[in-house]
XYZ file of C-alpha atoms in Angstrom:
668
model
C 0.965 61.980 48.805
C -1.029 58.641 49.396
C -2.173 58.368 45.616
C 1.359 59.395 44.274
C 2.923 56.686 46.542
C 0.205 53.679 45.723
C 0.899 54.216 41.672
C 5.191 54.652 42.770
C 4.674 51.004 44.493
C 2.333 49.625 41.376
C 4.791 50.569 39.024
C 7.943 48.606 41.197
C 5.318 45.793 41.391
C 5.189 45.300 37.724
C 8.710 45.743 36.965
C 9.984 43.096 39.472
C 6.793 41.341 38.004
C 8.795 41.054 34.552
C 12.073 40.808 36.517
C 11.210 37.310 38.098
C 9.952 33.978 38.371
C 5.639 34.977 38.352
C 6.388 36.355 34.660
C 8.144 33.276 33.491
C 5.479 30.876 34.911
C 2.541 32.908 34.065
C 4.414 32.916 30.484
C 4.672 29.266 30.664
C 1.541 28.397 31.635
C -0.409 30.819 29.197
C 1.649 30.147 26.287
C 1.143 26.903 25.946
C -2.156 27.090 26.322
C -2.500 29.559 23.865
C -0.090 28.102 21.019
C -2.530 23.875 21.622
C -5.857 26.526 21.164
C -4.715 28.037 17.971
C -2.976 24.887 16.766
C -6.065 23.003 17.422
C -8.246 25.836 15.504
C -6.071 25.935 12.558
C -6.177 22.033 12.566
C -9.767 22.202 13.076
C -10.414 24.795 10.298
C -8.376 22.605 7.702
C -9.120 19.439 9.071
C -13.203 20.487 8.794
C -12.557 22.062 5.431
C -11.301 18.822 4.171
C -13.990 16.589 5.541
C -16.329 18.481 4.425
C -15.461 19.546 0.591
C -14.756 15.328 0.382
C -17.617 14.974 2.603
C -19.979 16.795 -0.007
C -18.032 15.583 -2.932
C -19.220 11.863 -2.045
C -22.639 13.710 -1.424
C -23.106 14.885 -4.480
C -21.385 11.619 -6.412
C -23.900 9.348 -4.395
C -27.048 11.459 -5.207
C -26.088 11.228 -8.723
C -25.906 7.458 -8.512
C -29.264 7.429 -6.730
C -31.223 9.535 -9.794
C -28.889 7.367 -12.386
C -30.964 4.480 -10.521
C -34.365 6.081 -10.755
C -33.833 6.598 -14.110
C -33.179 3.168 -14.592
C -36.339 2.192 -12.340
C -38.467 4.175 -14.496
C -37.089 2.231 -17.674
C -37.464 -1.254 -15.812
C -40.979 0.238 -14.692
C -41.961 0.950 -18.865
C -40.552 -2.163 -19.680
C -43.056 -3.695 -17.100
C -46.016 -1.674 -18.197
C -45.253 -2.327 -21.929
C -44.988 -6.331 -20.537
C -48.249 -6.070 -18.977
C -50.153 -4.205 -21.753
C -49.172 -7.145 -24.335
C -50.074 -10.182 -21.808
C -53.576 -8.559 -21.286
C -56.550 -10.810 -22.527
C -58.046 -7.521 -24.351
C -55.290 -6.450 -26.079
C -54.465 -10.308 -26.947
C -58.797 -10.475 -28.098
C -58.074 -7.115 -30.382
C -55.322 -8.616 -32.089
C -56.973 -11.956 -32.495
C -59.966 -10.547 -33.669
C -58.439 -7.237 -35.944
C -55.683 -6.920 -37.902
C -55.880 -3.273 -38.195
C -52.839 -0.996 -36.988
C -54.936 1.851 -36.916
C -57.926 0.652 -34.723
C -55.026 -1.403 -32.725
C -53.254 2.295 -31.929
C -56.206 3.723 -31.165
C -57.434 1.392 -28.282
C -53.592 1.789 -27.150
C -53.876 5.805 -26.946
C -56.079 5.224 -24.597
C -53.846 3.447 -22.437
C -51.170 6.267 -22.422
C -52.046 8.511 -19.478
C -52.583 5.053 -17.177
C -49.172 3.911 -17.826
C -47.882 7.398 -18.116
C -46.523 7.556 -21.299
C -46.146 10.434 -24.445
C -46.852 8.250 -26.744
C -47.429 4.091 -27.946
C -47.868 2.577 -30.664
C -47.728 -0.986 -32.694
C -46.832 -1.956 -35.621
C -47.208 -5.452 -37.814
C -44.009 -7.140 -38.856
C -43.454 -10.418 -39.862
C -39.770 -11.025 -38.830
C -38.268 -11.169 -35.633
C -34.903 -10.884 -36.507
C -35.246 -7.141 -37.437
C -31.847 -4.990 -36.406
C -34.537 -3.072 -33.371
C -32.865 -2.480 -29.716
C -35.520 -4.203 -27.378
C -35.795 -2.883 -24.013
C -35.630 0.629 -22.339
C -33.121 3.079 -23.337
C -32.588 6.730 -24.315
C -32.892 8.134 -27.989
C -32.543 11.270 -30.064
C -36.030 11.668 -32.126
C -36.351 14.676 -35.028
C -38.884 16.991 -36.060
C -40.016 14.533 -38.815
C -40.161 11.302 -36.297
C -42.505 13.522 -34.066
C -44.335 14.531 -36.576
C -44.823 10.998 -37.701
C -45.479 9.248 -34.470
C -48.083 12.283 -33.160
C -47.757 15.870 -33.641
C -48.972 16.948 -30.246
C -45.322 15.724 -29.560
C -43.462 18.496 -31.348
C -44.610 21.324 -29.096
C -44.246 18.933 -26.277
C -40.196 18.838 -27.764
C -39.601 22.412 -28.388
C -37.336 24.202 -26.646
C -35.943 27.864 -27.523
C -32.490 28.240 -27.172
C -30.904 30.881 -24.319
C -30.038 34.131 -25.376
C -30.339 32.833 -29.217
C -33.147 33.035 -31.815
C -32.920 29.188 -32.877
C -35.093 26.511 -31.051
C -33.922 22.910 -30.621
C -36.600 20.777 -32.075
C -35.393 17.409 -31.282
C -36.577 15.557 -28.364
C -34.626 13.229 -25.874
C -37.251 10.395 -25.387
C -36.803 7.860 -22.848
C -38.015 4.821 -25.782
C -39.731 1.114 -24.666
C -39.777 -1.866 -27.463
C -40.705 -4.861 -27.094
C -42.235 -8.179 -29.156
C -45.805 -9.075 -29.143
C -46.681 -12.997 -29.331
C -50.086 -14.139 -29.827
C -51.242 -16.574 -27.395
C -50.065 -19.313 -29.098
C -46.227 -17.896 -29.150
C -46.240 -17.149 -33.065
C -44.466 -13.517 -33.122
C -46.900 -10.958 -34.509
C -45.324 -7.545 -34.519
C -43.891 -4.512 -32.148
C -45.070 -2.086 -29.203
C -43.284 0.862 -28.483
C -44.058 3.574 -26.452
C -42.063 6.349 -25.075
C -41.839 9.684 -22.437
C -41.019 12.782 -24.112
C -37.988 14.288 -21.545
C -38.261 18.002 -22.869
C -39.481 20.141 -20.904
C -40.541 17.429 -18.562
C -40.651 19.445 -15.102
C -42.505 16.278 -12.605
C -39.657 14.149 -13.476
C -36.888 16.522 -12.536
C -38.902 17.557 -9.594
C -39.775 13.905 -8.464
C -35.558 13.063 -8.880
C -34.675 15.994 -6.568
C -37.475 15.397 -3.919
C -35.958 11.989 -4.014
C -32.197 12.731 -4.182
C -32.699 16.218 -1.655
C -35.211 15.500 0.842
C -35.956 18.372 3.186
C -33.309 16.990 6.477
C -30.930 17.059 3.551
C -30.043 20.400 3.637
C -32.171 22.049 5.084
C -34.460 22.766 2.224
C -35.444 20.683 -0.752
C -35.124 23.467 -3.121
C -31.454 23.872 -2.565
C -30.212 20.971 -4.792
C -31.146 20.910 -8.621
C -31.235 17.873 -10.681
C -31.098 18.533 -15.080
C -31.566 16.449 -17.952
C -29.217 17.325 -21.040
C -29.805 16.746 -24.811
C -26.569 17.452 -25.690
C -25.089 19.988 -23.623
C -28.363 21.563 -24.092
C -30.583 21.426 -20.402
C -34.053 20.564 -21.585
C -35.503 19.449 -18.402
C -34.255 21.042 -15.131
C -35.244 22.592 -12.148
C -31.780 24.879 -12.040
C -33.224 28.524 -11.887
C -32.510 31.136 -14.389
C -30.497 34.108 -13.593
C -31.911 36.436 -10.974
C -34.800 34.085 -10.555
C -34.067 33.438 -6.758
C -37.966 32.039 -6.431
C -38.066 29.183 -8.922
C -41.481 28.267 -10.815
C -42.270 26.524 -14.193
C -41.352 29.778 -16.128
C -38.031 30.566 -14.281
C -36.894 27.446 -15.057
C -32.695 27.168 -16.941
C -34.294 25.102 -19.952
C -32.608 26.048 -23.459
C -29.493 27.075 -21.253
C -26.319 24.982 -22.075
C -23.345 23.426 -20.048
C -20.201 24.948 -20.099
C -17.219 24.062 -21.749
C -15.072 22.335 -19.431
C -18.427 19.840 -18.620
C -19.292 19.237 -22.515
C -15.609 18.360 -23.014
C -14.938 15.650 -19.934
C -18.744 14.271 -19.984
C -20.310 14.448 -23.872
C -16.507 13.913 -25.760
C -14.586 11.918 -23.344
C -17.668 9.637 -21.932
C -16.579 10.425 -18.406
C -18.108 11.748 -15.218
C -17.946 14.682 -13.583
C -17.473 15.914 -10.162
C -16.128 19.359 -8.171
C -17.435 22.661 -9.050
C -18.897 24.344 -12.275
C -20.518 27.164 -13.644
C -24.181 26.553 -13.913
C -25.968 29.123 -15.144
C -23.609 31.844 -14.545
C -23.123 30.471 -10.892
C -21.017 28.322 -9.642
C -22.525 24.716 -8.022
C -21.283 22.040 -6.622
C -22.028 19.439 -9.509
C -22.133 16.068 -10.737
C -22.423 14.944 -14.241
C -22.514 11.911 -15.702
C -23.229 10.823 -19.443
C -26.621 9.249 -21.167
C -25.987 6.464 -23.763
C -28.427 5.876 -26.742
C -28.609 2.074 -27.664
C -25.264 1.827 -29.468
C -23.221 3.196 -26.264
C -22.904 6.865 -28.402
C -23.184 9.463 -25.557
C -26.282 11.617 -26.640
C -26.777 13.636 -23.257
C -25.982 14.190 -19.393
C -27.644 13.499 -16.677
C -26.602 16.030 -13.589
C -26.944 16.476 -9.897
C -25.681 19.744 -7.801
C -26.440 22.974 -5.672
C -25.132 26.320 -4.705
C -21.562 26.086 -3.630
C -23.346 29.348 -1.710
C -25.021 26.673 0.582
C -21.975 24.554 0.882
C -19.848 27.971 2.336
C -23.644 28.550 4.368
C -23.647 25.779 6.287
C -19.652 25.903 6.550
C -19.667 29.358 7.827
C -22.008 28.937 10.328
C -19.737 25.489 11.824
C -16.828 27.457 11.624
C -18.322 30.471 13.612
C -19.711 28.278 16.525
C -15.864 26.276 16.379
C -14.110 29.400 16.968
C -16.657 31.500 19.511
C -16.467 28.277 21.675
C -12.277 28.321 21.229
C -12.474 32.283 22.096
C -14.594 31.411 25.277
C -12.100 28.759 26.654
C -9.331 30.758 26.176
C -10.778 33.250 28.296
C -11.760 30.899 30.730
C -8.975 28.721 30.987
C -6.607 32.218 31.033
C -8.852 33.349 33.969
C -8.100 30.351 35.907
C -4.497 29.986 35.017
C -3.772 33.634 36.200
C -5.748 32.979 39.446
C -3.841 29.738 40.718
C -0.566 30.951 39.067
C -0.507 33.966 41.828
C -1.540 31.674 44.814
C 1.942 29.917 43.877
C 4.168 33.077 42.732
C 5.304 34.200 46.526
C 6.046 30.351 47.905
C 8.172 29.744 44.934
C 10.183 32.924 44.755
C 11.008 31.934 48.789
C 11.989 28.807 47.860
C 13.727 30.316 44.870
C 15.837 31.885 47.382
C 16.776 29.442 49.736
C 18.313 27.607 46.378
C 20.611 30.519 45.560
C 21.914 30.360 49.072
C 22.671 26.956 49.210
C 24.072 26.945 45.876
C 26.253 29.545 47.150
C 27.169 27.522 50.109
C 25.543 29.084 52.960
C 23.684 27.345 55.387
C 19.645 27.703 54.748
C 16.531 26.473 54.972
C 13.118 26.786 53.948
C 10.414 27.967 56.670
C 6.973 28.906 56.945
C 5.477 29.826 53.382
C 2.040 30.685 55.171
C -0.032 27.301 53.672
C -1.892 24.678 54.328
C 0.739 22.088 55.776
C -1.361 19.538 52.942
C -0.579 21.962 50.214
C 2.101 20.812 47.409
C 3.937 23.471 48.536
C 4.368 22.423 52.239
C 4.758 19.057 51.324
C 7.639 20.154 48.776
C 9.194 22.466 51.048
C 9.318 20.007 54.050
C 10.731 17.483 51.659
C 13.532 19.846 50.748
C 14.330 20.790 54.049
C 14.774 16.921 54.954
C 16.426 16.242 51.311
C 19.445 19.252 52.592
C 19.843 17.582 55.815
C 20.459 14.135 54.023
C 22.593 15.627 51.680
C 24.516 17.173 54.555
C 24.997 13.396 56.073
C 25.817 11.830 52.731
C 28.450 14.500 51.791
C 29.999 13.310 55.038
C 29.863 9.476 54.188
C 31.099 10.330 50.441
C 34.016 12.442 51.953
C 34.930 9.205 54.195
C 34.294 6.195 51.525
C 36.248 8.269 48.670
C 39.427 6.754 50.368
C 38.354 3.561 50.440
C 37.061 3.474 46.740
C 40.785 4.545 45.452
C 41.791 1.500 47.205
C 38.816 -0.821 45.939
C 39.985 0.547 42.255
C 43.402 -0.165 42.463
C 42.513 -3.441 43.493
C 40.113 -4.107 40.930
C 42.123 -2.377 38.289
C 45.025 -5.390 39.009
C 42.511 -7.962 38.852
C 41.089 -6.542 35.532
C 44.808 -6.974 33.806
C 44.557 -11.054 35.665
C 41.494 -11.287 34.222
C 42.800 -9.346 30.580
C 45.217 -12.204 30.317
C 43.029 -14.822 30.584
C 40.570 -13.736 28.236
C 43.212 -13.532 25.594
C 44.095 -16.718 26.219
C 41.002 -18.022 25.964
C 40.443 -15.941 22.299
C 43.676 -17.691 21.225
C 42.202 -21.288 22.251
C 39.303 -20.383 20.802
C 40.703 -19.559 17.569
C 42.627 -22.960 17.467
C 39.670 -24.730 17.830
C 37.431 -22.986 15.152
C 40.412 -23.686 12.970
C 40.405 -27.251 13.917
C 36.604 -27.715 13.731
C 36.961 -26.330 10.245
C 40.092 -28.826 9.074
C 37.636 -31.637 10.538
C 34.875 -30.945 8.788
C 36.667 -30.787 5.223
C 38.259 -33.892 6.455
C 35.278 -35.204 7.082
C 34.325 -34.218 3.197
C 37.355 -35.850 2.494
C 36.187 -39.112 3.558
C 33.000 -39.021 1.238
C 34.759 -37.837 -1.583
C 37.350 -40.403 -1.209
C 35.062 -43.166 -1.316
C 33.398 -42.170 -4.035
C 36.413 -41.295 -6.191
C 37.787 -44.690 -5.452
C 34.714 -46.214 -6.724
C 35.233 -43.742 -9.869
C 39.070 -44.207 -10.720
C 37.945 -48.093 -10.999
C 35.917 -47.510 -13.943
C 38.926 -46.121 -15.863
C 41.363 -48.392 -14.607
C 39.070 -51.448 -15.758
C 39.351 -49.806 -19.355
C 43.130 -49.037 -19.044
C 43.268 -53.108 -18.233
C 41.203 -54.325 -21.093
C 42.821 -51.939 -23.488
C 46.029 -53.042 -22.592
C 45.158 -57.108 -23.083
C 43.770 -55.865 -26.304
C 47.751 -54.364 -26.911
C 49.271 -57.865 -25.726
C 47.212 -59.785 -28.137
C 47.881 -57.261 -31.020
C 51.866 -57.208 -30.527
C 52.431 -60.836 -32.605
C 49.728 -59.045 -34.878
C 52.173 -57.010 -36.488
C 49.205 -55.803 -39.036
C 46.776 -54.826 -35.922
C 46.895 -50.983 -35.712
C 46.640 -50.712 -31.844
C 46.670 -46.647 -31.857
C 43.328 -45.968 -30.849
C 43.855 -48.875 -27.601
C 46.966 -46.776 -26.718
C 44.537 -43.378 -27.366
C 41.768 -44.543 -24.797
C 44.596 -45.761 -22.367
C 45.529 -42.005 -22.393
C 42.441 -40.139 -21.536
C 41.457 -42.444 -18.962
C 45.181 -41.965 -17.167
C 44.037 -38.326 -18.192
C 40.549 -38.475 -16.103
C 42.424 -40.165 -13.133
C 45.039 -37.209 -12.934
C 42.190 -34.717 -13.302
C 40.212 -36.332 -10.180
C 43.571 -36.981 -8.327
C 44.097 -33.454 -8.471
C 41.408 -31.845 -7.232
C 41.458 -34.352 -4.603
C 44.963 -33.242 -4.117
C 44.708 -29.297 -4.284
C 41.318 -29.814 -1.717
C 43.117 -31.761 0.397
C 46.780 -29.312 0.707
C 43.713 -26.234 1.666
C 42.716 -28.406 4.867
C 46.129 -28.363 6.085
C 46.660 -24.711 6.150
C 44.713 -22.222 7.988
C 46.285 -18.999 6.151
C 43.837 -18.030 3.791
C 44.635 -15.573 0.479
C 41.960 -14.078 -1.214
C 42.526 -12.767 -5.245
C 40.024 -11.475 -7.195
C 39.142 -14.336 -9.889
C 36.400 -15.733 -11.282
C 33.735 -17.804 -9.482
C 32.969 -20.166 -12.104
C 36.086 -22.514 -12.530
C 36.002 -23.214 -8.740
C 32.264 -24.533 -9.372
C 33.185 -26.959 -12.134
C 36.179 -28.410 -9.959
C 34.002 -28.587 -7.108
C 31.456 -30.347 -9.410
C 34.300 -32.829 -10.111
C 34.882 -33.797 -6.837
C 31.529 -34.257 -5.451
C 30.212 -35.663 -9.160
C 31.705 -39.140 -7.972
C 29.457 -39.480 -5.087
C 26.330 -38.500 -7.106
C 27.156 -41.047 -9.502
C 26.449 -44.063 -7.220
C 22.901 -42.429 -6.160
C 21.804 -41.772 -9.963
C 22.199 -38.487 -9.864
C 23.197 -35.796 -12.084
C 24.966 -32.168 -11.710
C 22.763 -29.376 -14.309
C 25.812 -26.340 -14.487
C 24.710 -23.224 -15.587
C 27.406 -20.859 -15.008
C 26.464 -17.082 -16.288
C 28.178 -15.017 -14.020
C 30.725 -12.330 -15.734
C 31.646 -10.280 -13.035
C 35.268 -10.867 -10.979
C 35.182 -11.247 -7.310
C 37.804 -10.830 -4.449
C 37.547 -14.754 -3.072
C 39.703 -17.364 -1.365
C 39.866 -19.720 -3.876
C 40.033 -22.918 -1.100
C 37.399 -21.434 0.985
C 34.449 -21.086 -1.508
C 35.697 -24.642 -2.561
C 34.807 -25.616 0.829
C 31.870 -23.993 1.368
C 30.732 -25.485 -2.406
C 31.481 -29.065 -1.834
C 29.954 -28.653 1.774
C 26.419 -28.200 -0.019
C 26.732 -30.424 -3.164
C 27.253 -32.832 -0.514
C 24.237 -31.925 1.473
C 22.483 -31.503 -2.114
C 23.299 -35.624 -2.677
C 22.690 -36.774 0.787
C 19.259 -35.402 0.499
C 18.347 -36.674 -2.826
C 16.815 -40.311 -2.771
C 19.123 -42.268 -4.640
C 17.554 -40.362 -8.366
C 17.192 -36.709 -9.664
C 19.136 -33.560 -10.461
C 20.940 -31.283 -8.746
C 21.185 -27.365 -10.181
C 23.992 -25.610 -9.462
C 24.067 -21.930 -11.442
C 26.029 -18.510 -10.838
C 24.730 -15.550 -12.392
C 26.017 -11.675 -11.757
C 24.008 -9.526 -9.148
C 22.510 -5.953 -10.170
C 21.149 -3.068 -7.967
C 17.763 -1.042 -9.104
C 20.125 1.481 -10.978
C 21.366 -1.628 -13.005
C 24.782 -1.540 -11.914
C 26.381 -4.644 -10.417
C 26.943 -5.423 -6.771
C 28.141 -9.254 -6.818
C 27.854 -12.429 -7.907
C 25.552 -15.376 -7.407
C 25.903 -19.153 -7.158
C 22.809 -21.240 -6.129
C 22.888 -24.710 -5.297
C 18.946 -26.153 -5.995
C 18.121 -30.128 -5.043
C 14.266 -31.644 -4.964
C 15.296 -33.965 -2.110
C 13.508 -34.785 1.226
C 13.623 -30.655 1.885
C 13.791 -28.588 5.193
C 11.213 -28.514 7.641
C 10.053 -24.898 7.330
C 10.095 -24.922 11.526
C 14.041 -25.443 11.266
C 15.082 -23.051 8.285
C 16.074 -20.444 11.161
C 18.377 -22.552 12.976
C 20.023 -24.273 10.077
C 22.932 -22.409 10.496
C 23.436 -22.634 13.909
C 26.339 -24.956 15.153
C 25.913 -28.404 15.985
C 22.264 -28.126 14.551
C 22.228 -31.195 12.660
C 18.634 -33.735 11.465
C 21.085 -36.091 10.304
C 22.132 -39.571 12.932
C 25.528 -39.015 12.078
C 26.088 -35.626 11.316
C 28.121 -33.048 13.392
C 25.920 -29.904 12.523
C 29.137 -27.892 11.999
C 29.126 -27.814 8.316
C 26.697 -24.906 7.283
C 28.072 -22.922 10.266
C 31.333 -23.273 9.039
C 30.077 -22.232 5.590
C 28.600 -18.851 7.100
C 31.356 -18.345 8.780
C 33.867 -18.201 5.620
C 30.862 -16.498 3.703
C 31.046 -13.939 6.204
C 34.756 -13.538 5.983
C 34.279 -13.133 2.548
C 31.791 -10.155 3.214
C 29.234 -12.308 1.734
C 26.108 -13.840 2.535
C 24.295 -17.184 2.222
C 21.040 -18.090 2.958
C 18.650 -20.933 2.338
C 14.873 -21.079 0.734
C 12.384 -23.157 -0.081
C 10.219 -22.350 -3.218
C 6.522 -23.436 -4.153
C 7.983 -27.288 -5.735
C 9.943 -27.839 -2.259
C 12.640 -27.324 -3.930
C 15.888 -26.409 -1.108
C 17.811 -23.613 -2.204
C 21.079 -22.552 -0.897
C 22.192 -18.811 -2.266
C 25.935 -17.692 -2.003
C 26.323 -14.117 -2.327
C 29.568 -12.743 -2.888
C 30.769 -8.629 -3.501
C 32.192 -7.148 -5.928
C 35.190 -5.703 -4.849
C 35.419 -2.122 -3.789
C 38.031 -0.424 -6.189
C-alpha cells in the first residue's frame, strides 16, 4: 500500500509539474543554454573549418614561395661560385699559360664536386655579343646535348615514365653562364656550369626539410616537394602508390601531374593552389610554373601534403571542442536544475497571490521559508509594500480625477486662445516673409537700375550722333541717310529690350501670388543675363552662357528670374573687376539613363567662399558683405524649395565658386 501511494503521488507530481510554472521556468532556463551551445558549436565548426582551410591554403602558398626563394638562392650561389672560379688566381694563370680548352676543362672538372656542379666547362670566344643568356636560369637539354657535355649525364637524366614503356631522356638543367675576362679586362670566352634536376633527390629533400620542419605539421615527411619537367615528375619525395614508407626507390619519379594542373600551370602559366590529385591520392597543393631564359614555361615547382594530414588534425581539434561542449552542457544543466527547484515553490506562492490580486481579492505574500536576505524574500517584502502603496495611490487617484477634469477644461480654453494667437502670428510671419522677398528684389532692382542707366546712355549717344548726321544731311539731297536711320532703330530696340526686361522683373516684385507652368528655362536664363549684364560691363566682366538643357520643368518664371539675378549679382560682386562668369544649363539623368530634371550652374572665379562658412551660406542674415542683409541666398533657397528643387554651393580645385540649382521634371 505504501509503495502504491508513493507511485501515485509521483505521477501526480509529474503532472502538476508539467502544468505549473516549474516546468516552464526549467524549460526557459535550459532551452537558451542548449540553443546557445548548439549555435556556438555550429559556428565553431563552420568558423574553424573555414579558417583552417584558408590558413592551410595560405600555408601551402607561403611554403611554395619559400621553395621558390630557395631555388633562386641556389641560382645566386651558382653565379657566385662561377664568379669565384673565374676571378681566382689559379684559373687566370691557367688561361695565361694555355689556350687549350681541353686542358682548361680537365682542370675545371676537378672543381665540380667542390661547388656541387654536375658539369662545368669553358669555351674560348672572340665575340662578347653572342646571343647567350648570361646568369642562372633553367633550361632543357636533349640527349645529344648531354652526350656532348658528359656521357655520364645521360644515365643521371634518364627517367622511366610510370606505367609506360617510354623513357624520358631530356633533362631539366639549372644552368649558369658567365663571361670570362683576362686580368687586363679583355673578353676571353664563357664559362658554364649546371645542375641536373632529374633524379636529384638531395635537392628536393633539402627543400622539403627547409619548408616543412618537424614542428610545422608534426612530421617532416608529411610535406612533399616536386620539380617537374613539363608535366613529368623528375625530382620528388612524393611516394608511389601503396608505399607509405618512402625511400629512394619508392619515389613517384616518372609520374605525371593531373590534367587540371597541367592546363592551368603549363598552358596558361598561372599558379595553382587547392586540392589536386597527386599520384592517385588527394593532396593540398601549390604549383607555379618554372620558366626558361626566354620566359617560356618548361616545368613546374610543387609543394603540398596529403589531405588526410589536414583532416586528421581538423578532426582531432573538432573532437576536443565537441567533448568540451558536451561536458559544459551536462555541468550547466545540473546547476540549472538544482538552482531552479530552489525557487519553484516560492514562485508558485507568489503566483497564487498575484492571481488573487488580479481577481480583486485582498491578499499578501506571507513567509516563504527563505532567508531574509534571499532575493525572493526581498522581492516578496517589496511586493507587499507595493500593494500597500497601490491601495493608497488608488485612493489618491480617485480624489485627483475630479480635480484633473476641471484643470483639463481650463487648459483646453487656454489652448484655444493660444491657437488663435498662433494663427495670427503665422499670418504675420507670412506677410513679413513676402515683404522680405520684395525688399530683396527691390535691392536687386536698385543695383540693376544703376547699371541699366549707364547702359542706356550708350545707345542714346549713338542716336544723338546719328540725328546730328541726319540734320546735316537734310540739305544735301543726294546723301543717303538710310543707314543712319537703321542704326537709330537698332539702338532704340536695344533700349526697349532692356527696359522691357526691367519692367517685367519689377512687376514680379509687387506680386506675391506666383503661378507655375511647364516651360523652358533657357529663355529665362538669357533674360536674367540681359539685366545683370549691364552691371557686369562696368567691371569688365563677361558672361559665358551655355544652354544645353532640353527638358521643360514646372516653374514660376518670376521666381526663377529672381533666383538667377541674385546668384549672378553675387558672382559679379565676388569678381575683382575682370574675368568671366559661366552660366550653364543641362539635363540630369539617373543611373538607368532616365531624365530626372535640369540643372542651372553659375560659376565665378572671384574671391571664393571660406570653407568654414560654406554650411552657413544659406542661413538667414548670414553675410560677409559690409552692406549685405544676408537674406538674398536664404530667399533663393526658399524659392527653390517651393519649386521642389535643390540649391547648393561648392568650391572646385581651381577655387571657383559654383552655385547649382536642380529643378525636377514634372510628374505626369
